[in-house]
Structure formats: C-alpha cells, structure tokens
Amino acid sequence: MEKTAPLLEHELSKYFPAFKEKTLREQMIKLCAFKSFKKDMVLLEEGTYVKMLPLVLKGSIKIMRQEGDKEILLYYIQGGQSCIMCISACIHNEKSPVKVVTEEDTEVILVPLHLVNNWLKIFSTWNTFVIDSYKSRFEDMLDAFNTVVFQKMDARILNYLKQKQLISNTNVVKTTHQQIANELATARVVVSRILKDLEHRGKIKQGRGEIKLIES
C-alpha cells in the first residue's frame, strides 16, 4: 500500500529529525521515492554511476568494496544515515567506488542525483547532514583500520558478530563461514577454525546457518 504524505512526514520526522526546514521535507515527500527492499538486494553496483542516493529509514544496508575476488565489508548504514561514498559520487558525478547491499529488509528514501547537489546550496540542515555523515563514516573507517592492523583475527570475528548482533537486535546472527570470510577478507578455513575455538571457549554456539553469541 502506498504511504500517504502525513505518514511520510511522520517517518521523516522520526528518522531524520535534523531536517527541520519545512520546504526540504516537502521536497523529499514530493520528489523522492520511498521504497522497500528485501534482505540481500543490491541497491548499487561498484563502478556504476549513482543516480539515486539512498537514505535509510528502517533496516540497514552494508557498504562493500571489491578487492580482487573478494568483497570486503567497509561499514553498515542504519536508520537516519546514508553512505558518504555515494554522496561523494553524487556531488562529483563519479562512478560509485562501493557496492550497496541490504543487510536486512530495509526501507529507504531514494534522492535523485540533481537534488543532492541542489539541496547543498539551499538547505543548511542538508549541509550539516552531509558533513556529519563524512565525520561518522571517517570514524567508522578509522575503527575498521585499527581493527585490521591491531587486532587478531579471533577478535575481529567476534567484533564482527557483535556488530551484526546489534544491527539485527538479536543474539542469533544469521550468517555462514563463507560470508564472514568474504566480508573480513580472509580464508574460510581460517574462519571455521576460529569459530570452533570461540565455541570451545564458550563465546558462541554454532548452528546451521547461524551463530549464537553467549554473554560472558
């Protein structure tokens, strides 16, 4: 069922309260597309031009980078956020350096390319949103760098599972050894060995296609 303008206004106020200009919210409702996507849907392929910028209302999306034959997880985007890599590609009319995939069933606002740039000239809260997005994603990337450089693989895998746990709001993470290996840029055999050790240490419990985190 198509959402009414009052409902869209309510969702904008809930997930993007910083967009205080009435005209900005009205343009979003009138000129943008509000779409729902199932889990594991590709919203944007790496190397393609960004025509619509996704702003997440509900759910989450993951930002991936292709390195050789592996797709490495960079960070997640949740309600009230967007991908700064996509914003930058929109502003400079460049191809996307990342792949955008839904982590779970997700609702997004799709902002047309020309509006991304026009709003920078008109709305102060849109400018603030873009700047804050850069700051937040930079911190995410710095954390990811520190994790790769300074943490052992067992700690990286455990942190990865905890991050997915927070996103899904459950202590049972739906994933596979191969998916973990792909997103952390390591070998499946390494992941399997470490998960077995974590299970032996009482940190997790493995099931078919899922891993349960155990509080300690």
PDB file of C-alpha atoms in Angstrom:
ATOM      1  CA  MET A   1       0.000   0.000   0.000  1.00  0.00           C
ATOM      2  CA  GLU A   2       1.335   3.442  -0.966  1.00  0.00           C
ATOM      3  CA  LYS A   3       2.142   5.641   2.013  1.00  0.00           C
ATOM      4  CA  THR A   4       0.289   8.902   2.491  1.00  0.00           C
ATOM      5  CA  ALA A   5       2.005  12.295   2.807  1.00  0.00           C
ATOM      6  CA  PRO A   6       1.238  12.573   6.564  1.00  0.00           C
ATOM      7  CA  LEU A   7       2.785   9.123   7.170  1.00  0.00           C
ATOM      8  CA  LEU A   8       5.878  10.028   5.145  1.00  0.00           C
ATOM      9  CA  GLU A   9       6.137  13.294   7.082  1.00  0.00           C
ATOM     10  CA  HIS A  10       5.967  11.317  10.334  1.00  0.00           C
ATOM     11  CA  GLU A  11       8.715   8.920   9.213  1.00  0.00           C
ATOM     12  CA  LEU A  12      10.960  11.787   8.104  1.00  0.00           C
ATOM     13  CA  SER A  13      10.499  13.493  11.466  1.00  0.00           C
ATOM     14  CA  LYS A  14      11.249  10.231  13.287  1.00  0.00           C
ATOM     15  CA  TYR A  15      14.348   9.073  11.407  1.00  0.00           C
ATOM     16  CA  PHE A  16      15.711  12.415  10.181  1.00  0.00           C
ATOM     17  CA  PRO A  17      14.712  14.928  12.875  1.00  0.00           C
ATOM     18  CA  ALA A  18      17.583  17.241  11.864  1.00  0.00           C
ATOM     19  CA  PHE A  19      15.812  18.102   8.592  1.00  0.00           C
ATOM     20  CA  LYS A  20      13.887  20.954  10.155  1.00  0.00           C
ATOM     21  CA  GLU A  21      13.174  23.060   7.054  1.00  0.00           C
ATOM     22  CA  LYS A  22       9.573  22.502   6.039  1.00  0.00           C
ATOM     23  CA  THR A  23      10.422  23.047   2.374  1.00  0.00           C
ATOM     24  CA  LEU A  24      13.124  20.357   2.485  1.00  0.00           C
ATOM     25  CA  ARG A  25      10.697  17.804   3.931  1.00  0.00           C
ATOM     26  CA  GLU A  26       8.042  18.773   1.386  1.00  0.00           C
ATOM     27  CA  GLN A  27      10.502  18.327  -1.486  1.00  0.00           C
ATOM     28  CA  MET A  28      11.562  14.941  -0.130  1.00  0.00           C
ATOM     29  CA  ILE A  29       7.966  13.739   0.006  1.00  0.00           C
ATOM     30  CA  LYS A  30       7.105  15.138  -3.423  1.00  0.00           C
ATOM     31  CA  LEU A  31      10.283  14.472  -5.415  1.00  0.00           C
ATOM     32  CA  CYS A  32      11.907  11.415  -3.827  1.00  0.00           C
ATOM     33  CA  ALA A  33      10.944   7.747  -3.973  1.00  0.00           C
ATOM     34  CA  PHE A  34      10.135   5.823  -0.781  1.00  0.00           C
ATOM     35  CA  LYS A  35      10.962   2.174  -1.428  1.00  0.00           C
ATOM     36  CA  SER A  36      11.126  -1.142   0.460  1.00  0.00           C
ATOM     37  CA  PHE A  37      13.751  -3.788  -0.343  1.00  0.00           C
ATOM     38  CA  LYS A  38      14.190  -7.352   0.850  1.00  0.00           C
ATOM     39  CA  LYS A  39      17.356  -8.639   2.505  1.00  0.00           C
ATOM     40  CA  ASP A  40      20.396  -9.143   0.224  1.00  0.00           C
ATOM     41  CA  MET A  41      19.111  -6.834  -2.513  1.00  0.00           C
ATOM     42  CA  VAL A  42      21.828  -4.948  -4.427  1.00  0.00           C
ATOM     43  CA  LEU A  43      20.935  -1.251  -4.475  1.00  0.00           C
ATOM     44  CA  LEU A  44      24.096  -0.117  -6.235  1.00  0.00           C
ATOM     45  CA  GLU A  45      26.918  -1.913  -8.011  1.00  0.00           C
ATOM     46  CA  GLU A  46      30.521  -0.785  -7.694  1.00  0.00           C
ATOM     47  CA  GLY A  47      31.680   1.056 -10.819  1.00  0.00           C
ATOM     48  CA  THR A  48      28.240   2.391 -11.813  1.00  0.00           C
ATOM     49  CA  TYR A  49      27.042   5.977 -11.661  1.00  0.00           C
ATOM     50  CA  VAL A  50      24.898   6.910  -8.679  1.00  0.00           C
ATOM     51  CA  LYS A  51      21.525   8.121  -9.937  1.00  0.00           C
ATOM     52  CA  MET A  52      19.655   7.915  -6.616  1.00  0.00           C
ATOM     53  CA  LEU A  53      21.138   8.422  -3.147  1.00  0.00           C
ATOM     54  CA  PRO A  54      19.689   6.025  -0.534  1.00  0.00           C
ATOM     55  CA  LEU A  55      18.752   7.410   2.886  1.00  0.00           C
ATOM     56  CA  VAL A  56      17.839   4.606   5.282  1.00  0.00           C
ATOM     57  CA  LEU A  57      14.570   4.838   7.196  1.00  0.00           C
ATOM     58  CA  LYS A  58      14.247   1.336   8.640  1.00  0.00           C
ATOM     59  CA  GLY A  59      16.567  -1.658   8.457  1.00  0.00           C
ATOM     60  CA  SER A  60      20.209  -1.471   7.385  1.00  0.00           C
ATOM     61  CA  ILE A  61      22.482  -1.697   4.382  1.00  0.00           C
ATOM     62  CA  LYS A  62      26.121  -2.726   4.118  1.00  0.00           C
ATOM     63  CA  ILE A  63      28.781  -0.963   2.101  1.00  0.00           C
ATOM     64  CA  MET A  64      31.155  -3.326   0.319  1.00  0.00           C
ATOM     65  CA  ARG A  65      34.385  -2.868  -1.633  1.00  0.00           C
ATOM     66  CA  GLN A  66      35.687  -5.260  -4.281  1.00  0.00           C
ATOM     67  CA  GLU A  67      39.313  -6.292  -3.803  1.00  0.00           C
ATOM     68  CA  GLY A  68      40.391  -8.942  -6.287  1.00  0.00           C
ATOM     69  CA  ASP A  69      37.957 -11.842  -5.965  1.00  0.00           C
ATOM     70  CA  LYS A  70      36.767 -10.749  -2.506  1.00  0.00           C
ATOM     71  CA  GLU A  71      34.089  -8.301  -1.381  1.00  0.00           C
ATOM     72  CA  ILE A  72      35.224  -6.610   1.813  1.00  0.00           C
ATOM     73  CA  LEU A  73      32.796  -5.086   4.302  1.00  0.00           C
ATOM     74  CA  LEU A  74      33.551  -1.415   4.984  1.00  0.00           C
ATOM     75  CA  TYR A  75      30.678  -0.367   7.250  1.00  0.00           C
ATOM     76  CA  TYR A  76      26.929  -0.508   7.859  1.00  0.00           C
ATOM     77  CA  ILE A  77      24.305   2.207   7.324  1.00  0.00           C
ATOM     78  CA  GLN A  78      21.210   2.242   9.538  1.00  0.00           C
ATOM     79  CA  GLY A  79      18.107   4.363  10.098  1.00  0.00           C
ATOM     80  CA  GLY A  80      18.769   8.087   9.779  1.00  0.00           C
ATOM     81  CA  GLN A  81      22.011   7.575   7.833  1.00  0.00           C
ATOM     82  CA  SER A  82      23.363   7.442   4.297  1.00  0.00           C
ATOM     83  CA  CYS A  83      26.542   6.327   2.530  1.00  0.00           C
ATOM     84  CA  ILE A  84      29.133   9.063   2.248  1.00  0.00           C
ATOM     85  CA  MET A  85      30.835   7.225  -0.630  1.00  0.00           C
ATOM     86  CA  CYS A  86      27.575   7.529  -2.567  1.00  0.00           C
ATOM     87  CA  ILE A  87      27.101  11.164  -1.529  1.00  0.00           C
ATOM     88  CA  SER A  88      30.594  11.996  -2.800  1.00  0.00           C
ATOM     89  CA  ALA A  89      29.933  10.176  -6.085  1.00  0.00           C
ATOM     90  CA  CYS A  90      26.701  12.185  -6.489  1.00  0.00           C
ATOM     91  CA  ILE A  91      28.373  15.526  -5.774  1.00  0.00           C
ATOM     92  CA  HIS A  92      31.207  14.885  -8.247  1.00  0.00           C
ATOM     93  CA  ASN A  93      29.122  12.861 -10.731  1.00  0.00           C
ATOM     94  CA  GLU A  94      31.560   9.957 -10.469  1.00  0.00           C
ATOM     95  CA  LYS A  95      31.160   6.198 -10.517  1.00  0.00           C
ATOM     96  CA  SER A  96      30.498   4.564  -7.171  1.00  0.00           C
ATOM     97  CA  PRO A  97      33.604   3.094  -5.504  1.00  0.00           C
ATOM     98  CA  VAL A  98      31.413   0.754  -3.437  1.00  0.00           C
ATOM     99  CA  LYS A  99      28.643  -1.819  -3.657  1.00  0.00           C
ATOM    100  CA  VAL A 100      25.492  -1.198  -1.609  1.00  0.00           C
ATOM    101  CA  VAL A 101      23.518  -4.238  -0.373  1.00  0.00           C
ATOM    102  CA  THR A 102      20.627  -4.550   2.081  1.00  0.00           C
ATOM    103  CA  GLU A 103      21.675  -6.343   5.272  1.00  0.00           C
ATOM    104  CA  GLU A 104      18.014  -6.966   6.183  1.00  0.00           C
ATOM    105  CA  ASP A 105      14.572  -5.932   4.950  1.00  0.00           C
ATOM    106  CA  THR A 106      15.018  -2.189   4.543  1.00  0.00           C
ATOM    107  CA  GLU A 107      13.028   0.952   3.758  1.00  0.00           C
ATOM    108  CA  VAL A 108      14.850   3.830   2.086  1.00  0.00           C
ATOM    109  CA  ILE A 109      14.317   7.259   0.606  1.00  0.00           C
ATOM    110  CA  LEU A 110      15.883   7.487  -2.862  1.00  0.00           C
ATOM    111  CA  VAL A 111      17.051  11.052  -3.525  1.00  0.00           C
ATOM    112  CA  PRO A 112      17.596  11.915  -7.229  1.00  0.00           C
ATOM    113  CA  LEU A 113      21.138  12.955  -8.143  1.00  0.00           C
ATOM    114  CA  HIS A 114      20.331  16.578  -9.012  1.00  0.00           C
ATOM    115  CA  LEU A 115      18.630  17.162  -5.652  1.00  0.00           C
ATOM    116  CA  VAL A 116      21.706  16.016  -3.710  1.00  0.00           C
ATOM    117  CA  ASN A 117      23.637  18.948  -5.186  1.00  0.00           C
ATOM    118  CA  ASN A 118      20.796  21.475  -5.257  1.00  0.00           C
ATOM    119  CA  TRP A 119      19.982  20.976  -1.584  1.00  0.00           C
ATOM    120  CA  LEU A 120      23.601  21.748  -0.646  1.00  0.00           C
ATOM    121  CA  LYS A 121      23.022  25.276  -1.964  1.00  0.00           C
ATOM    122  CA  ILE A 122      19.633  25.759  -0.338  1.00  0.00           C
ATOM    123  CA  PHE A 123      19.242  23.912   2.974  1.00  0.00           C
ATOM    124  CA  SER A 124      21.600  24.321   5.921  1.00  0.00           C
ATOM    125  CA  THR A 125      20.442  21.111   7.618  1.00  0.00           C
ATOM    126  CA  TRP A 126      21.212  19.114   4.456  1.00  0.00           C
ATOM    127  CA  ASN A 127      24.735  20.580   4.504  1.00  0.00           C
ATOM    128  CA  THR A 128      25.074  19.630   8.168  1.00  0.00           C
ATOM    129  CA  PHE A 129      23.822  16.114   7.432  1.00  0.00           C
ATOM    130  CA  VAL A 130      26.450  15.657   4.703  1.00  0.00           C
ATOM    131  CA  ILE A 131      29.262  16.979   6.927  1.00  0.00           C
ATOM    132  CA  ASP A 132      28.161  14.813   9.871  1.00  0.00           C
ATOM    133  CA  SER A 133      27.986  11.801   7.550  1.00  0.00           C
ATOM    134  CA  TYR A 134      31.593  12.378   6.500  1.00  0.00           C
ATOM    135  CA  LYS A 135      32.653  12.619  10.146  1.00  0.00           C
ATOM    136  CA  SER A 136      30.748   9.490  11.191  1.00  0.00           C
ATOM    137  CA  ARG A 137      31.978   7.380   8.279  1.00  0.00           C
ATOM    138  CA  PHE A 138      35.571   8.572   8.798  1.00  0.00           C
ATOM    139  CA  GLU A 139      35.364   7.343  12.379  1.00  0.00           C
ATOM    140  CA  ASP A 140      33.952   4.020  11.146  1.00  0.00           C
ATOM    141  CA  MET A 141      36.763   3.648   8.640  1.00  0.00           C
ATOM    142  CA  LEU A 142      39.350   4.533  11.292  1.00  0.00           C
ATOM    143  CA  ASP A 143      37.894   1.891  13.606  1.00  0.00           C
ATOM    144  CA  ALA A 144      37.986  -0.636  10.758  1.00  0.00           C
ATOM    145  CA  PHE A 145      41.636   0.244  10.046  1.00  0.00           C
ATOM    146  CA  ASN A 146      42.580  -0.098  13.693  1.00  0.00           C
ATOM    147  CA  THR A 147      40.798  -3.440  13.866  1.00  0.00           C
ATOM    148  CA  VAL A 148      42.663  -4.825  10.848  1.00  0.00           C
ATOM    149  CA  VAL A 149      46.055  -3.527  11.961  1.00  0.00           C
ATOM    150  CA  PHE A 150      45.983  -4.107  15.704  1.00  0.00           C
ATOM    151  CA  GLN A 151      43.502  -6.917  16.401  1.00  0.00           C
ATOM    152  CA  LYS A 152      43.986 -10.634  15.875  1.00  0.00           C
ATOM    153  CA  MET A 153      41.521 -12.443  13.640  1.00  0.00           C
ATOM    154  CA  ASP A 154      39.619 -14.038  16.531  1.00  0.00           C
ATOM    155  CA  ALA A 155      38.886 -10.585  17.988  1.00  0.00           C
ATOM    156  CA  ARG A 156      37.921  -9.276  14.539  1.00  0.00           C
ATOM    157  CA  ILE A 157      35.457 -12.124  14.015  1.00  0.00           C
ATOM    158  CA  LEU A 158      33.948 -11.696  17.463  1.00  0.00           C
ATOM    159  CA  ASN A 159      33.561  -7.939  16.922  1.00  0.00           C
ATOM    160  CA  TYR A 160      32.034  -8.605  13.506  1.00  0.00           C
ATOM    161  CA  LEU A 161      29.433 -10.917  15.062  1.00  0.00           C
ATOM    162  CA  LYS A 162      28.671  -8.411  17.822  1.00  0.00           C
ATOM    163  CA  GLN A 163      28.169  -5.675  15.238  1.00  0.00           C
ATOM    164  CA  LYS A 164      25.723  -7.814  13.279  1.00  0.00           C
ATOM    165  CA  GLN A 165      24.020  -8.683  16.569  1.00  0.00           C
ATOM    166  CA  LEU A 166      23.422  -5.011  17.305  1.00  0.00           C
ATOM    167  CA  ILE A 167      22.029  -4.405  13.848  1.00  0.00           C
ATOM    168  CA  SER A 168      19.635  -7.362  13.927  1.00  0.00           C
ATOM    169  CA  ASN A 169      18.775  -6.782  17.626  1.00  0.00           C
ATOM    170  CA  THR A 170      19.103 -10.486  18.409  1.00  0.00           C
ATOM    171  CA  ASN A 171      21.850 -12.676  19.820  1.00  0.00           C
ATOM    172  CA  VAL A 172      21.460 -15.141  16.931  1.00  0.00           C
ATOM    173  CA  VAL A 173      23.357 -13.990  13.836  1.00  0.00           C
ATOM    174  CA  LYS A 174      22.244 -15.447  10.504  1.00  0.00           C
ATOM    175  CA  THR A 175      25.441 -15.957   8.514  1.00  0.00           C
ATOM    176  CA  THR A 176      27.811 -18.546   7.101  1.00  0.00           C
ATOM    177  CA  HIS A 177      31.530 -19.190   7.449  1.00  0.00           C
ATOM    178  CA  GLN A 178      31.994 -18.208   3.809  1.00  0.00           C
ATOM    179  CA  GLN A 179      30.157 -14.905   4.221  1.00  0.00           C
ATOM    180  CA  ILE A 180      32.284 -13.998   7.238  1.00  0.00           C
ATOM    181  CA  ALA A 181      35.427 -14.900   5.301  1.00  0.00           C
ATOM    182  CA  ASN A 182      34.350 -12.761   2.343  1.00  0.00           C
ATOM    183  CA  GLU A 183      33.469  -9.708   4.407  1.00  0.00           C
ATOM    184  CA  LEU A 184      36.634  -9.870   6.522  1.00  0.00           C
ATOM    185  CA  ALA A 185      38.881 -10.672   3.549  1.00  0.00           C
ATOM    186  CA  THR A 186      40.238 -13.930   4.907  1.00  0.00           C
ATOM    187  CA  ALA A 187      40.008 -17.635   4.120  1.00  0.00           C
ATOM    188  CA  ARG A 188      37.005 -19.785   5.018  1.00  0.00           C
ATOM    189  CA  VAL A 189      39.235 -22.371   6.681  1.00  0.00           C
ATOM    190  CA  VAL A 190      40.595 -19.656   8.985  1.00  0.00           C
ATOM    191  CA  VAL A 191      37.079 -18.559   9.940  1.00  0.00           C
ATOM    192  CA  SER A 192      35.968 -22.143  10.595  1.00  0.00           C
ATOM    193  CA  ARG A 193      38.972 -22.819  12.822  1.00  0.00           C
ATOM    194  CA  ILE A 194      38.479 -19.629  14.835  1.00  0.00           C
ATOM    195  CA  LEU A 195      34.726 -20.143  15.229  1.00  0.00           C
ATOM    196  CA  LYS A 196      35.379 -23.648  16.514  1.00  0.00           C
ATOM    197  CA  ASP A 197      37.836 -22.225  19.043  1.00  0.00           C
ATOM    198  CA  LEU A 198      35.382 -19.483  20.101  1.00  0.00           C
ATOM    199  CA  GLU A 199      32.728 -22.143  20.596  1.00  0.00           C
ATOM    200  CA  HIS A 200      35.148 -24.214  22.685  1.00  0.00           C
ATOM    201  CA  ARG A 201      35.823 -21.105  24.811  1.00  0.00           C
ATOM    202  CA  GLY A 202      32.103 -20.618  25.387  1.00  0.00           C
ATOM    203  CA  LYS A 203      31.862 -17.372  23.410  1.00  0.00           C
ATOM    204  CA  ILE A 204      29.462 -18.658  20.743  1.00  0.00           C
ATOM    205  CA  LYS A 205      27.268 -21.614  19.826  1.00  0.00           C
ATOM    206  CA  GLN A 206      27.063 -22.640  16.190  1.00  0.00           C
ATOM    207  CA  GLY A 207      24.014 -23.908  14.346  1.00  0.00           C
ATOM    208  CA  ARG A 208      23.131 -24.456  10.702  1.00  0.00           C
ATOM    209  CA  GLY A 209      23.475 -21.060   9.004  1.00  0.00           C
ATOM    210  CA  GLU A 210      23.526 -19.198  12.309  1.00  0.00           C
ATOM    211  CA  ILE A 211      25.767 -18.331  15.244  1.00  0.00           C
ATOM    212  CA  LYS A 212      24.513 -17.541  18.717  1.00  0.00           C
ATOM    213  CA  LEU A 213      26.570 -15.189  20.865  1.00  0.00           C
ATOM    214  CA  ILE A 214      26.806 -16.159  24.521  1.00  0.00           C
ATOM    215  CA  GLU A 215      27.126 -13.420  27.109  1.00  0.00           C
ATOM    216  CA  SER A 216      30.117 -13.751  29.377  1.00  0.00           C
TER     217      SER A 216
END
